[in-house]
Coordinates of C-alpha atoms in Angstrom, one line a residue:
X21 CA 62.5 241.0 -166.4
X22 CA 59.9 239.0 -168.3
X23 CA 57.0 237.3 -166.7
X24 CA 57.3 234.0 -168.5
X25 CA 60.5 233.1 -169.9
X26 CA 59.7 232.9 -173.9
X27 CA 62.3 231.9 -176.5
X28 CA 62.6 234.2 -179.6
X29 CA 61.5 232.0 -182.1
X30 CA 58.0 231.5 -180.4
X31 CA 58.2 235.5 -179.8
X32 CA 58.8 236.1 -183.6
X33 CA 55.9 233.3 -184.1
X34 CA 53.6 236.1 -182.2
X35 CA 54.0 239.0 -183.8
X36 CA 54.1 237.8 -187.6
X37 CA 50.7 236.0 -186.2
X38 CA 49.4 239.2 -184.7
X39 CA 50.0 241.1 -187.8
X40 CA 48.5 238.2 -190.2
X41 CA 46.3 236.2 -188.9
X42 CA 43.4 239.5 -189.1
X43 CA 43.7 239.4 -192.6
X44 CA 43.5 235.0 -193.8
X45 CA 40.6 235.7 -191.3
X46 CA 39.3 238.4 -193.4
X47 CA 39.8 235.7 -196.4
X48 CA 38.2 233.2 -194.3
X49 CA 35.6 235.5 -193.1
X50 CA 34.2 235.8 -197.4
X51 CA 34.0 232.2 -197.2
X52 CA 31.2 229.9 -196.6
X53 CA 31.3 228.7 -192.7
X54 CA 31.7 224.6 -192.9
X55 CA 28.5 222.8 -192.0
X56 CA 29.3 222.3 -188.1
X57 CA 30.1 225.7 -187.4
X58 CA 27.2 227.9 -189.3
X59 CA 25.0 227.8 -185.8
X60 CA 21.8 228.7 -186.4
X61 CA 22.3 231.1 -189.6
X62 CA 25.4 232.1 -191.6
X63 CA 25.2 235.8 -190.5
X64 CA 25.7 234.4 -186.7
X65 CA 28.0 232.5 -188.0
X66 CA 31.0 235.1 -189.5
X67 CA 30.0 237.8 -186.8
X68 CA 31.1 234.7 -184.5
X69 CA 34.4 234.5 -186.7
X70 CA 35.1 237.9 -186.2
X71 CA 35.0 237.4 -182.4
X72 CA 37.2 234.4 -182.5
X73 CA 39.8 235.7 -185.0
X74 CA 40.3 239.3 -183.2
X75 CA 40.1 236.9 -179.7
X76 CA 42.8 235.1 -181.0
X77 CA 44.8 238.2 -181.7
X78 CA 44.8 239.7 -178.3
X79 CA 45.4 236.4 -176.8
X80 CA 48.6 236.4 -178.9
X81 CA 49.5 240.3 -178.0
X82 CA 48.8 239.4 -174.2
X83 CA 51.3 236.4 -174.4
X84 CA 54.2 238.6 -176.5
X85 CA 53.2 241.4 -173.8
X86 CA 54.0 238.9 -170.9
X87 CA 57.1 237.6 -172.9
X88 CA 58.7 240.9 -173.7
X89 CA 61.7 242.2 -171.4
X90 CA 60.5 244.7 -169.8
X91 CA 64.1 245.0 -168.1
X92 CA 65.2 246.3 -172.0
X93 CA 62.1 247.9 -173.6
X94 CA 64.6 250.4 -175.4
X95 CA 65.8 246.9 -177.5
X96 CA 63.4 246.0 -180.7
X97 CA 62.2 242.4 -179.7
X98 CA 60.5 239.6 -181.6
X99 CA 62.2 240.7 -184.6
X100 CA 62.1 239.3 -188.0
X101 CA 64.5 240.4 -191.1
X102 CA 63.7 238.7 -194.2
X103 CA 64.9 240.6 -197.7
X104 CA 61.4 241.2 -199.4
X105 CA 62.5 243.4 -202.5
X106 CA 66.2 242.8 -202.9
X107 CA 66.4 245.2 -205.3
X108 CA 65.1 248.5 -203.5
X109 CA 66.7 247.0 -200.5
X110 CA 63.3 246.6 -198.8
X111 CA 62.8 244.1 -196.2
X112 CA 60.0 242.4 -194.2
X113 CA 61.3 243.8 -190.6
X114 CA 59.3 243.4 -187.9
X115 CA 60.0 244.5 -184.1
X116 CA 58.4 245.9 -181.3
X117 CA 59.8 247.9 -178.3
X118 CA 58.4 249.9 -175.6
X119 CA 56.8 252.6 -177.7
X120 CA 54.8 250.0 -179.9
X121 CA 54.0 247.7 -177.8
X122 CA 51.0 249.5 -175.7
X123 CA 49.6 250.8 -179.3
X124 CA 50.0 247.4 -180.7
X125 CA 47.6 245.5 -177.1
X126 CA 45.3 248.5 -177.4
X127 CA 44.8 248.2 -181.1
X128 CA 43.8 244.2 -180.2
X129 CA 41.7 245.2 -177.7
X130 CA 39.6 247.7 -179.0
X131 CA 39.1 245.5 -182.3
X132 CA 38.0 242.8 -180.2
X133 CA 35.7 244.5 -178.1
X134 CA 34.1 246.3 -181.1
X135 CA 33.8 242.6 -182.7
X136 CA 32.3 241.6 -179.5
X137 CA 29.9 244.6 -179.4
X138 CA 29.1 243.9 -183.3
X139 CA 28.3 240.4 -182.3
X140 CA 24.9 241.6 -180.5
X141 CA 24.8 244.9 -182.3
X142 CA 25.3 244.4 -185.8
X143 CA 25.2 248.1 -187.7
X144 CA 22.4 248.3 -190.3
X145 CA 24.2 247.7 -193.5
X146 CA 24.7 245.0 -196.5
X147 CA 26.2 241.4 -196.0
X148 CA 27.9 241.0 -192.6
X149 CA 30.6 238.7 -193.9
X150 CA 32.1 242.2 -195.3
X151 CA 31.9 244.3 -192.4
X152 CA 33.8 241.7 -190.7
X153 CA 36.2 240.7 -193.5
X154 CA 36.6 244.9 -193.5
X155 CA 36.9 245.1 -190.0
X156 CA 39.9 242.5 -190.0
X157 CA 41.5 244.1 -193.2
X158 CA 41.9 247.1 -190.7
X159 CA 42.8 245.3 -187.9
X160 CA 45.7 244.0 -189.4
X161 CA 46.9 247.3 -191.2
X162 CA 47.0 249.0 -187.9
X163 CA 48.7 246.6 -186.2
X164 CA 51.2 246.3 -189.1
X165 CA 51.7 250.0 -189.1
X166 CA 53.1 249.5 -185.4
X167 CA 55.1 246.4 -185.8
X168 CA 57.1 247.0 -189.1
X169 CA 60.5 248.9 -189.2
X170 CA 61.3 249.7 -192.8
X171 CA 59.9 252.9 -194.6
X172 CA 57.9 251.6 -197.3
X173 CA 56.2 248.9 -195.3
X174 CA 55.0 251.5 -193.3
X175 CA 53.9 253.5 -196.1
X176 CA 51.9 250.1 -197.2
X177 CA 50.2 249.2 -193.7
X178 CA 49.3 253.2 -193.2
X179 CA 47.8 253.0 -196.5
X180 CA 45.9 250.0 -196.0
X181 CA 43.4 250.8 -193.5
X182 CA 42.4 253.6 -195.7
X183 CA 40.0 251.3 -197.6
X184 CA 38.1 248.9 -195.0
X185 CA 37.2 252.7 -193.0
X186 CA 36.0 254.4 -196.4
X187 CA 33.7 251.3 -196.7
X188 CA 32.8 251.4 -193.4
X189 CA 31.2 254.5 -193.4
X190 CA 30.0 254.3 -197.0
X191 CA 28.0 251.6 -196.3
X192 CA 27.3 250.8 -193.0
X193 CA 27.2 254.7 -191.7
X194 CA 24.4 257.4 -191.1
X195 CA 23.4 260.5 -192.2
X196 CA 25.5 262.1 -195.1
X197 CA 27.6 259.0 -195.1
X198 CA 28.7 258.7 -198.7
X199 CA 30.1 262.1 -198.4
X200 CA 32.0 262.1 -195.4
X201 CA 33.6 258.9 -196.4
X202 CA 34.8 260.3 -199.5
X203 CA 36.3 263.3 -198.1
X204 CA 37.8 261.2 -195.6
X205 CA 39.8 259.3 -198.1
X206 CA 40.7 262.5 -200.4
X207 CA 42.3 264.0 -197.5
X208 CA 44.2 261.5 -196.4
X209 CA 45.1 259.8 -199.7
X210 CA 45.9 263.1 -200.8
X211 CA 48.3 263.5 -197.4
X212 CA 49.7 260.0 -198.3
X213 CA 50.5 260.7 -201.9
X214 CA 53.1 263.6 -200.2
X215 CA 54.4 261.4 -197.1
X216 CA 55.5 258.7 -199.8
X217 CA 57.4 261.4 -201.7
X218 CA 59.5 262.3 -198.3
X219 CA 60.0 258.7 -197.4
X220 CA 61.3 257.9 -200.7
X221 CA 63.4 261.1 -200.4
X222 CA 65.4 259.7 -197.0
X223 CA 65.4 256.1 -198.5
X224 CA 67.4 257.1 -201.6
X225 CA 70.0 259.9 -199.7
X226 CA 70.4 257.3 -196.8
X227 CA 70.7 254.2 -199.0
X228 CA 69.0 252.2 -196.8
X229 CA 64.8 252.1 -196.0
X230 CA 65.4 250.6 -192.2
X231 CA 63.6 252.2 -189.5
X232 CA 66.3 251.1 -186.9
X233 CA 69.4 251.7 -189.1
X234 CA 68.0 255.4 -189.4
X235 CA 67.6 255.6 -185.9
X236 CA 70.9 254.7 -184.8
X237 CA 72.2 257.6 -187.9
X238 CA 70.1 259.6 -186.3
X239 CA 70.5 262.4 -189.2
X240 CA 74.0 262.4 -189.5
X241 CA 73.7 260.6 -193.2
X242 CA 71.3 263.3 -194.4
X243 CA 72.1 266.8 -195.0
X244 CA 69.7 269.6 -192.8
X245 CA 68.0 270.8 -196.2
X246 CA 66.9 267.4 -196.7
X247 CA 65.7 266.9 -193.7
X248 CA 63.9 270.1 -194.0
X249 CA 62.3 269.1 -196.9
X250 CA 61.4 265.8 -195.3
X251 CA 60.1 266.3 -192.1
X252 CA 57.8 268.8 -194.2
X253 CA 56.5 265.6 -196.8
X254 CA 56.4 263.4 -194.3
X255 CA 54.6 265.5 -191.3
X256 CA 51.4 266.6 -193.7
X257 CA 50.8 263.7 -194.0
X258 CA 51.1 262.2 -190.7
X259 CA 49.3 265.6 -189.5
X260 CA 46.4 264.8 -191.5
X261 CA 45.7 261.2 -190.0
X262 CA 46.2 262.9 -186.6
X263 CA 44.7 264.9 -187.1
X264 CA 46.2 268.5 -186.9
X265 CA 44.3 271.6 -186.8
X266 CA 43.7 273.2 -189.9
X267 CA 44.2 269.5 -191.4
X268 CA 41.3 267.8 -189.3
X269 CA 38.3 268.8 -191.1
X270 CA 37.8 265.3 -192.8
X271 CA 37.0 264.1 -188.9
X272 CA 33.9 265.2 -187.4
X273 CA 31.9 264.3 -190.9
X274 CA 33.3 261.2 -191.0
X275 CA 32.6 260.3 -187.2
X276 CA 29.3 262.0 -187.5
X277 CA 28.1 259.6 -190.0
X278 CA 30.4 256.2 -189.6
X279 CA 28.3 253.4 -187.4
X280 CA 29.6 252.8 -183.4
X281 CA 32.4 250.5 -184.3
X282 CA 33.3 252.4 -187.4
X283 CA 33.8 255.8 -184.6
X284 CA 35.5 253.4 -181.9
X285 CA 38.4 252.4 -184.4
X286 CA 38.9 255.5 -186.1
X287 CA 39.2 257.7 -183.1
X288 CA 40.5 254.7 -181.0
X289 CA 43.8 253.6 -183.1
X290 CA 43.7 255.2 -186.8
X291 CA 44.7 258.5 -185.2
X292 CA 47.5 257.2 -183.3
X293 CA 49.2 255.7 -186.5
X294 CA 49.7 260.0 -187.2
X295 CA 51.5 260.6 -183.5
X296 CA 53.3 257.2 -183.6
X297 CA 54.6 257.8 -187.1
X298 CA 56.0 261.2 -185.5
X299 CA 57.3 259.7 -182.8
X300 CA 59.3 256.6 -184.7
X301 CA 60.0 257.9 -187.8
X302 CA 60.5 262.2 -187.7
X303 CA 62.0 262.2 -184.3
X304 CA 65.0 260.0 -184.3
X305 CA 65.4 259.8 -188.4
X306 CA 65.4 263.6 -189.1
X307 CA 66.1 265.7 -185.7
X308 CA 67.6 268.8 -187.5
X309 CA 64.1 269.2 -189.9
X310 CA 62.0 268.5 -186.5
X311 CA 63.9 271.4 -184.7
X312 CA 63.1 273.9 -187.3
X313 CA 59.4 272.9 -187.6
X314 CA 59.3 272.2 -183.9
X315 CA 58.0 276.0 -183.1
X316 CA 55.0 275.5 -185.6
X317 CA 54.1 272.1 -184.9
X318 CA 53.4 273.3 -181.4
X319 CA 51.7 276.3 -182.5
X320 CA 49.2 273.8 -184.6
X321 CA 48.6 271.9 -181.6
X322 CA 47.3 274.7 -179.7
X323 CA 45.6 276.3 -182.0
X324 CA 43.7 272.6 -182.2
X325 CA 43.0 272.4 -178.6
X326 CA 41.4 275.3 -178.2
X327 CA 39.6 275.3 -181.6
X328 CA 38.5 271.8 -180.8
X329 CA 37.6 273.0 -177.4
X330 CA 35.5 276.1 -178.3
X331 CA 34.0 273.8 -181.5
X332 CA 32.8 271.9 -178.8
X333 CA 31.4 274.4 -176.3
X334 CA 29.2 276.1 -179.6
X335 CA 28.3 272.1 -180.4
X336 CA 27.2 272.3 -176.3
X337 CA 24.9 275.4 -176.3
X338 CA 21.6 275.1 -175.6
X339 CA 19.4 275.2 -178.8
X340 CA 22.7 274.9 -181.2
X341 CA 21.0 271.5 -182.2
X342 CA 24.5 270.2 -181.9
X343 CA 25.2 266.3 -182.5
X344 CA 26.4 264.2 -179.3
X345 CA 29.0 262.4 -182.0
X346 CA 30.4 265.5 -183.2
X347 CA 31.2 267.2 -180.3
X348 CA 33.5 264.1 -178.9
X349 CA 35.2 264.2 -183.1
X350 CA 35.7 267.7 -181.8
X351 CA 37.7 267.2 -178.5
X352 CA 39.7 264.4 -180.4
X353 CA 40.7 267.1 -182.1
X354 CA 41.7 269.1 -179.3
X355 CA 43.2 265.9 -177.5
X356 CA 45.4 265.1 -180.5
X357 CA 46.8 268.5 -180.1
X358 CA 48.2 267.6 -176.1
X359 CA 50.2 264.8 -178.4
X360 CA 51.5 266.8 -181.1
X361 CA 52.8 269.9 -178.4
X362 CA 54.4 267.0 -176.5
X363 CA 56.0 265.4 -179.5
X364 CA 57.6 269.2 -180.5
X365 CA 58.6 269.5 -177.2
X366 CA 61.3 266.3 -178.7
X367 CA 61.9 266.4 -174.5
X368 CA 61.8 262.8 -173.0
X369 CA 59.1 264.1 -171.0
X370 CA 57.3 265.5 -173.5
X371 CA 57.4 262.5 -175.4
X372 CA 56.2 260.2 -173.2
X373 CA 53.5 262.2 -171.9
X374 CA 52.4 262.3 -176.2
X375 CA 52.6 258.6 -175.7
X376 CA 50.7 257.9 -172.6
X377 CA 47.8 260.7 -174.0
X378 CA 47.7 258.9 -177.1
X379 CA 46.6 255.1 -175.0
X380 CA 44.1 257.3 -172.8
X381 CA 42.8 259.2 -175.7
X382 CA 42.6 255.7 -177.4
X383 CA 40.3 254.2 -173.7
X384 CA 38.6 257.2 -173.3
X385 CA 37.2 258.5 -176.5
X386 CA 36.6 254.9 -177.9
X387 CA 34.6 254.2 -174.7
X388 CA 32.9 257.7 -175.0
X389 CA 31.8 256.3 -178.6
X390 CA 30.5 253.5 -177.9
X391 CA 28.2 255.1 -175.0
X392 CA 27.1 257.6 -177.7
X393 CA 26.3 254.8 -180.0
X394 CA 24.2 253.1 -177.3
X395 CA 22.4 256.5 -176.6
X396 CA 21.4 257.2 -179.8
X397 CA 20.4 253.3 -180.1
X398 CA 18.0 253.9 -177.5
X399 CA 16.8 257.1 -178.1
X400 CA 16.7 257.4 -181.9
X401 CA 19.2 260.7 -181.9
X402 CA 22.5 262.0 -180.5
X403 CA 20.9 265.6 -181.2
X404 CA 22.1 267.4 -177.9
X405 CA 18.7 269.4 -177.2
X406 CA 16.7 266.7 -177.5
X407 CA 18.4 264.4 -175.3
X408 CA 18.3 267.5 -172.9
X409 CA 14.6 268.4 -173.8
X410 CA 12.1 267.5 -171.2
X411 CA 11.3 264.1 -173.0
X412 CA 15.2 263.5 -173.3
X413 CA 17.3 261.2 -172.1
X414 CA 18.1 262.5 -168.2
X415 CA 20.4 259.0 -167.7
X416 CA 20.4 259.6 -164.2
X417 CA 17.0 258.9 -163.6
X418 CA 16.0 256.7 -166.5
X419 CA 19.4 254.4 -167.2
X420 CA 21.6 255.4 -163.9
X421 CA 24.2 252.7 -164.8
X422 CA 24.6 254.3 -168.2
X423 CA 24.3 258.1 -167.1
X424 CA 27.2 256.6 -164.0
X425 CA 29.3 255.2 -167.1
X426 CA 28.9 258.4 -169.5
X427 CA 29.9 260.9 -166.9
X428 CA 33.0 258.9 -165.6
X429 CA 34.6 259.3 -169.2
X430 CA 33.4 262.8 -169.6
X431 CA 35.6 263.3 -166.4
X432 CA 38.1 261.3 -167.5
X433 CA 38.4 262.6 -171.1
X434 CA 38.4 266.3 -168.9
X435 CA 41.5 265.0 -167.2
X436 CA 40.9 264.2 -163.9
X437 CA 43.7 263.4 -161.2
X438 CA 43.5 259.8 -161.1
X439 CA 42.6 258.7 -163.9
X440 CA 44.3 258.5 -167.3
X441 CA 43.6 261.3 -169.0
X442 CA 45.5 263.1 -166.4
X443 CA 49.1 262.5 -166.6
X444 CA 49.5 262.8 -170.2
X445 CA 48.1 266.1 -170.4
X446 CA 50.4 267.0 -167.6
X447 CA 53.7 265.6 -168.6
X448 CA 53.0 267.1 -172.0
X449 CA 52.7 270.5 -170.5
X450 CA 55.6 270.0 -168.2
X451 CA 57.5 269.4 -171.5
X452 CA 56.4 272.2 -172.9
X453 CA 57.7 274.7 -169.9
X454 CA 61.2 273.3 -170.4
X455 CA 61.6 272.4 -174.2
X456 CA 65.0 270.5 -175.8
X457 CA 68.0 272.7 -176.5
X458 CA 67.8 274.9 -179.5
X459 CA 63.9 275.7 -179.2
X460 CA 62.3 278.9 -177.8
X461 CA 61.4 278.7 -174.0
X462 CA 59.1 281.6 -173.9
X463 CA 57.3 280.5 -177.4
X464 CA 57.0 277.3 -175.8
X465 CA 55.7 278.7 -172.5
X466 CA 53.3 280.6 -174.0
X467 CA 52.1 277.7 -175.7
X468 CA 52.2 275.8 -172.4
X469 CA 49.8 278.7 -171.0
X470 CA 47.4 278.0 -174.1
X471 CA 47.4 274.7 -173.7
X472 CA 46.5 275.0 -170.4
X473 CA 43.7 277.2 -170.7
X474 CA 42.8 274.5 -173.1
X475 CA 42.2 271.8 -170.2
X476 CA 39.6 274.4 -168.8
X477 CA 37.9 274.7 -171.8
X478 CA 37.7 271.1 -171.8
X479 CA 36.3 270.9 -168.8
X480 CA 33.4 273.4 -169.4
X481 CA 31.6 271.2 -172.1
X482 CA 32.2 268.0 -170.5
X483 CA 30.8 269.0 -167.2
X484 CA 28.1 270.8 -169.7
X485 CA 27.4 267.2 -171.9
X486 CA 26.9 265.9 -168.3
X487 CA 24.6 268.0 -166.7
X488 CA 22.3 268.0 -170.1
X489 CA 22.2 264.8 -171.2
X490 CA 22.2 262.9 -167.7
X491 CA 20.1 264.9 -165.5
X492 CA 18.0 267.1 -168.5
X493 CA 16.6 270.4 -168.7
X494 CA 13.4 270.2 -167.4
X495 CA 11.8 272.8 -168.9
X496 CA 8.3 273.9 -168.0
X497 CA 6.0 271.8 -170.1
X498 CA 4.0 274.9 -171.4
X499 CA 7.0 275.9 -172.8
X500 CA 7.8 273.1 -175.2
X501 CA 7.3 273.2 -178.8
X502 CA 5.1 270.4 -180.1
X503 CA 8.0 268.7 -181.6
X504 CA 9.7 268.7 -178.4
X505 CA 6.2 266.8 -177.1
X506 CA 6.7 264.0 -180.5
X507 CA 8.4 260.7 -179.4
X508 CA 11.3 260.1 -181.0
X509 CA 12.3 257.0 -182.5
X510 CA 14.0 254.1 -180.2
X511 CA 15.4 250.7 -180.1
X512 CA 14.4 248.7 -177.9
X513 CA 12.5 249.9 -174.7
X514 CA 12.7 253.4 -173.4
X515 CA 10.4 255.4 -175.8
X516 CA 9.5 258.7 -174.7
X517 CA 5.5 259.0 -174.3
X518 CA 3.4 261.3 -176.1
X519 CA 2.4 263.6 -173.1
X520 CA 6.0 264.1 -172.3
X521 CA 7.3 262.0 -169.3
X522 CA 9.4 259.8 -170.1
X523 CA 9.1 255.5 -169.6
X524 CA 12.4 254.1 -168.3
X525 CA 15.5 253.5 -171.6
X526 CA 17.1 250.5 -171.4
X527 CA 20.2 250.4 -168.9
X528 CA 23.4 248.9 -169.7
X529 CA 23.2 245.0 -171.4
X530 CA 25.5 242.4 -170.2
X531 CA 27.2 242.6 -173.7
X532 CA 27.6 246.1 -173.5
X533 CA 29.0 245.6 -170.0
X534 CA 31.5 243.2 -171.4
X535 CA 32.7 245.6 -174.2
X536 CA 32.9 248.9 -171.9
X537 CA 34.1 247.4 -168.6
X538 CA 37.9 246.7 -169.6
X539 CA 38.2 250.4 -171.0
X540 CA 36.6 251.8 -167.8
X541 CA 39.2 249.1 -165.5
X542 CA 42.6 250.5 -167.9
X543 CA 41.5 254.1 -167.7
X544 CA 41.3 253.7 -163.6
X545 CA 44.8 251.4 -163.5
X546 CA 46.7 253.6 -165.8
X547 CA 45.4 256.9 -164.0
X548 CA 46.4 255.1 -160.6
X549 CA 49.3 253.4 -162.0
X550 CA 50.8 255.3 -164.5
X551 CA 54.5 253.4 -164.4
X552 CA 52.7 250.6 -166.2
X553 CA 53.2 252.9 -169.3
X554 CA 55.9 255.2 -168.5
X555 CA 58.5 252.0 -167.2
X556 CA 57.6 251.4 -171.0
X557 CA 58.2 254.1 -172.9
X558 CA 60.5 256.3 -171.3
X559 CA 63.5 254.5 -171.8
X560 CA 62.7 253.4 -175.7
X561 CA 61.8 257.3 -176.4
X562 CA 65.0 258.0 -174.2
X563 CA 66.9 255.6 -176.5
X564 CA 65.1 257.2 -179.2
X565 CA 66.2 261.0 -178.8
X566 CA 69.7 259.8 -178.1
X567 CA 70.1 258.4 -181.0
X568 CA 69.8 255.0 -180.6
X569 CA 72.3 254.9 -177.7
X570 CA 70.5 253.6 -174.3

C-alpha cells in the first residue's frame, strides 16, 4: 500500500536529491547571496539558506516516505545502480527499505529543526556561512550513510561527517572545546582506519562490495574465520561511533563543549550510523562472526547502561558540581547500550526493539539537548547545583512551560508506558530473555536482569534532574555561600537578583516552540502508536535475518 501512487523514476529522483542537494547547498551556502535575496544582511541571509535547503530535504523524505510501499518494506526501493569504479567493482547504489527509511525522515527532521533553531539562535562562533555550509556537509553524509548499499560508499559517507562535527565543536563550541573535538576525531578516525580494513577484507573474499548481494549470501561465500576476523574490524569501529562502553569516552567531552545544534546532531543521528551499520552490514553479511561475538557485545552493552546510569546519578548528587549536558552524554551512553543488547540478541524482536530505541533515543535526547541549551542560554550555566541553588532555575515556578517540557522528556527518556522510550527498551529486553539459536539463554538472561535494573537506575536521576532543576532546593538563605548569593550570567531576561530571589527566566519562544514541538508530538504518537515503526521494520529485519528471503 502506498499513500500516493509514485512512479520509480520520480522515487529514484528523491532520494539521489535527498542525499545531494545538502551538500550543492553547502557549495551554495560559501557563496555570495544574489542581490534580491540578502534581506537585510548577508548573515540573515545564508542562516535563511540553511532553512530553505534542509526544508527542502524533508519535504522530499516526506514525499519518498508517502510514496514507499509500505505493503513490501522488506524490498529496497527508489534504487539506483550506476557502476562508479569499474575497476574495484564499486557502484553508486542507492536504496532504502524499512530499516532506513525512519533513520533517513529523522535525520531530515532533526537537521531542519536545528537549522530552524540556528535561524533565531545563532551559536557564538566565526562566519555563519560555515556553520551552515558545515551543517549541510553533515546533513548529507548522514543521510548518505543510510541510503547507500555498497561497502565502500558507506565507508565514505560514515567518514564524511567526521569533519563538519570536529569543526563544529572547534569553533563554534564551549569550554574545553578544542580538546574535546580533537579526541573526538582521534577516536573515531582511529576506529575508521580498522572498520575500512574489515570491509575491504569481505569485499575481496566475496568479490563483490554490494550491500544487498551480501545479504542475500548471507555468509555462505565467506569462510567463519573470516568472518571472525571481520565482524571484529568492522564492530570497533561501528562500537566507537555508538558508542560502546569502554569505547565512549570521546562523548561526554565532546557534548560538554559542542554548541546546542552541534549536541542535537551528534547525539540525535551520528550515533545511529554505529547501530544501523550493525544492523545492515554485521547482521545479515557475517552471521557466523556475530554469533561468536554475540555474548560479548551484550555484555558491553550492559556494562554501558549501568555505567552510563551510575555516571549519571554521581553527575546528579547534590554538590558534585555536575554539568546538566554531561549527564544527558552520559545516559546516551546507557541508552545506546538497550540497542547494542537488542542487536546481539540477532532475534527479530530484539532487532526491532534496537531499531525503534534508536528513533526514540534520536526524539528524546535531541529534544533533551536543545532544552539544555535553552537553560543554560537563560541562565548562563548548565552546572547542576546552581541551577538547584536557591537562586537557580526552579522552571516550575519561573518558566512553567519550559520546567512542563524538560520533565516530559526526562520521563520519556526514563521509559515511560506510553511514550516512546518505552517499547524499545521493552522489546529489547524481551529479546534478550529468549535469544536466537546457538547463544546462551542464561548469559543472556542475566544480562536481561542487568539491563533491567538499568531502567531503574535511569529512572532515579531523571526523576532526580527533575526535582532539582524544576522545583529547586530551597535552601535556607543563611546557609548559602556568597557565591551562591552572585547572579549568574544570562541571556536575555530572567537574571537572578543580588539578594537571592529570583525575577521570572524567559519561558519558551515561539521559535523554540516550533523546533521542540514536532519531537514532543512523535515521541507521544510513537509511544501510543508504536506499529507506525514496527509495520516498518519488522519485516525488512525479518528479511534481513533470513537471509534475504521474505
Amino acid at each position: 500500500m502506498t499513500v500516493i501512487d509514485i512512479s520509480p523514476s520520480v522515487m529514484q529522483f528523491l532520494l539521489a536529491f535527498i542525499v545531494v542537494a545538502p551538500l550543492l547547498g553547502a557549495v551554495a551556502a560559501l557563496l555570495p547571496a544574489p542581490p534580491g535575496l540578502r534581506g537585510k544582511s548577508p548573515d540573515q541571509a545564508v542562516l535563511r539558506h540553511g532553512v530553505t535547503v534542509t526544508g527542502a530535504v524533508l519535504i522530499a523524505a516526506i514525499v519518498l516516505a508517502v510514496g514507499f510501499d509500505h505493503d513490501h518494506p522488506a524490498t529496497m526501493q527508489a534504487t539506483t545502480d550506476i557502476s562508479w569504479i569499474p575497476a574495484l567493482g564499486v557502484r553508486i547504489h542507492l536504496g532504502i527499505d524499512g530499516i532506513s527509511l525512519p533513520l533517513l525522515l529523522l535525520t531530515a527532521l532533526l537537521t531542519f529543526l536545528c537549522a530552524l533553531y540556528s535561524y533565531f539562535k545563532l551559536p557564538a562562533g566565526p562566519s555563519p556561512k560555515a556553520f551552515i555550509a558545515l551543517v549541510l556537509v553533515l546533513e548529507s553524509g548522514t543521510l548518505a550513510t543510510f541510503a547507500v548499499l555498497d561497502l565502500l560508499l558507506f565507508f565514505l559517507a560514515f567518514e564524511m561527517v567526521l569533519i563538519p562535527m570536529y569543526f563544529l565543536i572547534a569553533r563554534w563550541g564551549g569550554d574545553q572545546r578544542r580538546a574535546a573535538a580533537w579526541k573526538f576525531i582521534l577516536y573515531t578516525l582511529l576506529g575508521s582506519v580498522v572498520m575500512l580494513l574489515g570491509l575491504l577484507l569481505i569485499g575481496l573474499k566475496s568479490g563483490t562490495f554490494d550491500m544487498v548481494a551480501l545479504a542475500t549470501d548471507n555468509g555462505r561465500g565467506l569462510t567463519t574465520s573470516v568472518q571472525v576476523i571481520a565482524v571484529l574490524a568492522i564492530g570497533i569501529g561501528l562500537a566507537v561511533k555508538t558508542p560502546m562502553w569502554p569505547l565512549h569516552s570521546w562523548l561526554p567531552d565532546a557534548h560538554t563543549a559542542a554548541p546546542t545544534v552541534g549536541s542535537v546532531l551528534l547525539a540525535g543521528v551520528m550515533l545511529k550510523m554505529g547501530t544501523y551499520g550493525f544492523v545492515r552490514i554485521l547482521l545479515p553479511i557475517a552471521p557466523d562472526g556475530m554469533r561468536t561475538f554475540a555474548p560479548y557485545l551484550a555484555a558491553f552493552a550492559v556494562v554501558g547502561i549501568v555505567y552510563g546510569s551510575l555516571a549519571c546519578l554521581a553527575l546528579a548528587r547534590n554538590g558534585a558540581k555536575g554539568d546538566l549536558k554531561r549527564l544527558i552524554a552520559y545516559s546516551s551512553v546507557g541508552h545506546m547500550g538497550f540497542v547494542l543488547l537488542g542487536i546481539a540478541t540477532m532475534t527479530p524482536t530484539g532487532v526491532n526493539g534496537a531499531l525503534f530505541a534508536n528513533i526514540a533515543h534520536g526524539l528524546i535526547t535531541g529534544l533533551l539537548f536543545f532544552l539544555v541549551g535553552a537553560i543554560k542560554d537563560r541562565y548562563g550555566t548548565a552546572d547542576l547545583d546552581t541551577l538547584a541553588g536557591a537562586t537557580g532555575a526552579a522552571l516550575y515556578g519561573r518558566a512553567p512551560r519550559l520546567g512542563a517540557l524538560l520533565a516530559f522528556a526526562a520521563v520519556a527518556s526514563l521509559g515511560l508506558p506510553g511514550l516512546a522510550g518505552f517499547w524499545g527498551e521493552m522489546l529489547t529486553l524481551f529479546g534478550a530473555y529468549s535469544p536466537a539459536e546457538g547463544l546462551s539463554r542464561p548469559a543472556f538472561r542475566t544480562f536481561m536482569a542487568i539491563g533491567a535494573f538499568g531502567t531503574l537506575l535511569t529512572a532515579a536521576y531523571m526523576l532526580i534532574v527533575v526535582r532539582r532543576v524544576c522545583m529547586g532546593e530551597h535552601a535556607p538563605h543563611s546557609q548559602l555561600s556568597p557565591d551562591d548569593r552572585t547572579p549568574q550570567p544570562a541571556d536575555g531576561p530572567g537574571r537572578p537578583t543580588a539578594a537571592g530571589s529570583p525575577s521570572q527566566l524567559a519561558d519558551i519562544q515561539t521559535y523554540e516552540a516550533a523546533a521542540w514541538t514536532p519531537l514532543a508530538a512523535l515521541t507521544v504518537l510513537a509511544g501510543l502508536w508504536p506499529a507506525i515503526l514496527l509495520g516498518l521494520t519488522d519485516p525488512a529485519v525479518q528479511k534481513l535475518l533470513a537471509g534475504g528471503k521474505s
